[in-house]
mmCIF file of C-alpha atoms in Angstrom:
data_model
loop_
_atom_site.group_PDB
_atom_site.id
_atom_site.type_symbol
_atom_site.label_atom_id
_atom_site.label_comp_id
_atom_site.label_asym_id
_atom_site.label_seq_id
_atom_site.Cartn_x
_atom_site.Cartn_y
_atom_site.Cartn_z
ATOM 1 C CA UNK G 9 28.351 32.062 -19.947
ATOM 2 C CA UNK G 10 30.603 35.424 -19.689
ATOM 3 C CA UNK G 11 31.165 37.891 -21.822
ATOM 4 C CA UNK G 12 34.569 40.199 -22.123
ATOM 5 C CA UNK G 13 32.843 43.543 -21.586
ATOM 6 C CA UNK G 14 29.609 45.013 -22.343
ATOM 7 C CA UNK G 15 29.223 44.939 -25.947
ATOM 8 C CA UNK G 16 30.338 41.455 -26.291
ATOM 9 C CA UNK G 17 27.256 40.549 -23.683
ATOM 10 C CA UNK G 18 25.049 42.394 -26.064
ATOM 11 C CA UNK G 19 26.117 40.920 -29.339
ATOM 12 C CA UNK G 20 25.312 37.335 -27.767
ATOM 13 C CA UNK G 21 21.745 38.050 -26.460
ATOM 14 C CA UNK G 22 20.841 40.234 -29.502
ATOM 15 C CA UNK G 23 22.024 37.492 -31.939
ATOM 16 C CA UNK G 24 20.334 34.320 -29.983
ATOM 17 C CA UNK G 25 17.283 36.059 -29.217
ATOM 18 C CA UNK G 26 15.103 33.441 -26.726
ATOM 19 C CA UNK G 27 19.217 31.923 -25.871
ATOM 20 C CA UNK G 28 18.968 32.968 -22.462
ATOM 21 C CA UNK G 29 16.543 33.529 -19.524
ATOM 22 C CA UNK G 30 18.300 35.918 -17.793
ATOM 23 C CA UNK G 31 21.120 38.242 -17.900
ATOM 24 C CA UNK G 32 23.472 39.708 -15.010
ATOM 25 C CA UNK G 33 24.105 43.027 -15.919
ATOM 26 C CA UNK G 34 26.988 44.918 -13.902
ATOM 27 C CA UNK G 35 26.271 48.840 -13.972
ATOM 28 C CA UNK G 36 30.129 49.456 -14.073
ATOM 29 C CA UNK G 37 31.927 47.801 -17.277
ATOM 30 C CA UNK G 38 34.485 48.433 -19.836
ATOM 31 C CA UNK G 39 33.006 50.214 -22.993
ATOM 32 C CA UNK G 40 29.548 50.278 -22.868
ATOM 33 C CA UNK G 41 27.802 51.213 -19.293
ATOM 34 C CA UNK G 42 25.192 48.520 -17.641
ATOM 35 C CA UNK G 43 22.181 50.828 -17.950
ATOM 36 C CA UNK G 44 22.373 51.071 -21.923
ATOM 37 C CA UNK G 45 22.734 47.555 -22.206
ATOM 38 C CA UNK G 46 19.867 47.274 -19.759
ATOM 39 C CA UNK G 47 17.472 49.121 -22.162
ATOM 40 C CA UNK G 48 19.180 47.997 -25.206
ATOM 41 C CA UNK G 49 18.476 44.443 -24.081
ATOM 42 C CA UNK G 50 14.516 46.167 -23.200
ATOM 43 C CA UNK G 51 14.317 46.437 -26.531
ATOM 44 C CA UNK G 52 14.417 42.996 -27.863
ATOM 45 C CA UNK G 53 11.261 41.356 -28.413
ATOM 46 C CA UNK G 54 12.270 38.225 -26.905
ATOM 47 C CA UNK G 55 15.257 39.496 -24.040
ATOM 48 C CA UNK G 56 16.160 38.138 -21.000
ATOM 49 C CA UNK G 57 14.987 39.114 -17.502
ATOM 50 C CA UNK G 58 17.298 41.225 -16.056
ATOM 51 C CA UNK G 59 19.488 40.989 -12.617
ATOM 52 C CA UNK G 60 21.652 44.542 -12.517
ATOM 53 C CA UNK G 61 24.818 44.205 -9.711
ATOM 54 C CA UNK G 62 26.892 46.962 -8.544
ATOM 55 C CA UNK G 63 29.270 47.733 -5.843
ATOM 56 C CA UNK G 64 27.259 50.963 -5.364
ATOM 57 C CA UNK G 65 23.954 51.003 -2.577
ATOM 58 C CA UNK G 66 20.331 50.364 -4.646
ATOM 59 C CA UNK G 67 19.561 54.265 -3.850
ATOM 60 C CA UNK G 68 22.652 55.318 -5.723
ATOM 61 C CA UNK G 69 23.080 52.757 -8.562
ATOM 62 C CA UNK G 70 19.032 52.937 -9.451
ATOM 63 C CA UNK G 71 18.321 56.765 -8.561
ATOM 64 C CA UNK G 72 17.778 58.103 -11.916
ATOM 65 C CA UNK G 73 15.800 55.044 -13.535
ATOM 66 C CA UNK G 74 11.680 55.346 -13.255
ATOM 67 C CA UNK G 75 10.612 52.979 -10.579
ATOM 68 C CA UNK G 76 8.573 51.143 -12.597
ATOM 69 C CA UNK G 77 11.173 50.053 -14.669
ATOM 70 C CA UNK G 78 13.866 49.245 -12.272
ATOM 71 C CA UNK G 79 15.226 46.094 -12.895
ATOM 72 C CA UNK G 80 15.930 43.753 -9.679
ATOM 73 C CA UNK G 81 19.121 44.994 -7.870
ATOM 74 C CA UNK G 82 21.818 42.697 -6.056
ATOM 75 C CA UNK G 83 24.821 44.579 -4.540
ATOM 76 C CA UNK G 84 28.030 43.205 -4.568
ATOM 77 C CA UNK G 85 29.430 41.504 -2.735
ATOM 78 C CA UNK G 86 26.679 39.011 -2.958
ATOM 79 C CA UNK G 87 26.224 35.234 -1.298
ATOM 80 C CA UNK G 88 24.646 32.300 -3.400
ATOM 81 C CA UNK G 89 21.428 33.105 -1.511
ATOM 82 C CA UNK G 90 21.422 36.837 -2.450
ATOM 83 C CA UNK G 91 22.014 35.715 -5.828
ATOM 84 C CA UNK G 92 18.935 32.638 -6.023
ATOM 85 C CA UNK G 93 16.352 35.078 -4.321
ATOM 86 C CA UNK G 94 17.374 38.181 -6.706
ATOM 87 C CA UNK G 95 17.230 35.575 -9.773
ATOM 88 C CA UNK G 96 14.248 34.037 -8.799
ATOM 89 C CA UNK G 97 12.778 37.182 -8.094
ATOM 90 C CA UNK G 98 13.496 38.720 -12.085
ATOM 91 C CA UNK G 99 12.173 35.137 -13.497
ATOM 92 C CA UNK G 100 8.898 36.081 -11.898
ATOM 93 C CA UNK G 101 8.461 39.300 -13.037
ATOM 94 C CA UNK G 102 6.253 40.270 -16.175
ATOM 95 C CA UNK G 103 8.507 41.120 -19.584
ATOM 96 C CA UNK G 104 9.480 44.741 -19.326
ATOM 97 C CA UNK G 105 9.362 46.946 -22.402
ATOM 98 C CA UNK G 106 12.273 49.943 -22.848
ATOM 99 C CA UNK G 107 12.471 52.928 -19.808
#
C-alpha cells in the first residue's frame, strides 16, 4: 500500500495501529519530512519497523540521528535484494521507542 505524501502515510499507520509490519519511509517527501514521520511513527505503541530510503549516502541522510536509534537505511536506487536484506534486517530488530 502507498500513500500520497507523508501525512497521508501517517494517518494510515496511526489509525490501524498493529495494520502493518513495516513501513518504507523516504527522507525526502511532500509536506511532512521522513524523519518526523520516523519518530512520529516511534511513538505509537504498536508501529511498524521502519526501512528509511533516500537518494542521499547513509553518512549524509542519517548524520544527525543518535546511532542507537537509526533506523535501517537503503539508498536509492535499490535492487529487490537490497530491498529483502534491508526489510528483513528491520523485522529482526527489537521495537524502538522515540529518538
Amino acid at each position: 500500500e502507498t500513500a500520497e505524501d507523508g501525512a497521508a502515510g501517517l494517518g494510515r499507520v496511526k489509525f490501524g495501529p498493529g495494520a502493518y509490519d513495516i513501513a518504507i519511509v523516504d527522507l525526502v517527501m511532500p509536506g511532512i519530512d521522513g524523519r518526523h514521520i520516523v519518530e512520529e511513527i516511534r511513538r505509537l505503541q504498536h508501529g511498524p519497523q521502519v526501512v528509511v530510503v533516500s537518494g542521499y549516502p547513509m553518512q549524509q541522510a542519517l548524520a544527525d540521528w543518535p546511532q542507537k536509534s537509526r533506523p535501517v537505511f537503503l539508498q536509492k536506487p535499490f535492487t529487490l535484494d537490497s530491498l529483502s536484506r534491508s526489510l528483513k534486517a528491520a523485522i529482526s530488530m527489537p521495537a524502538t521507542s522515540s529518538p
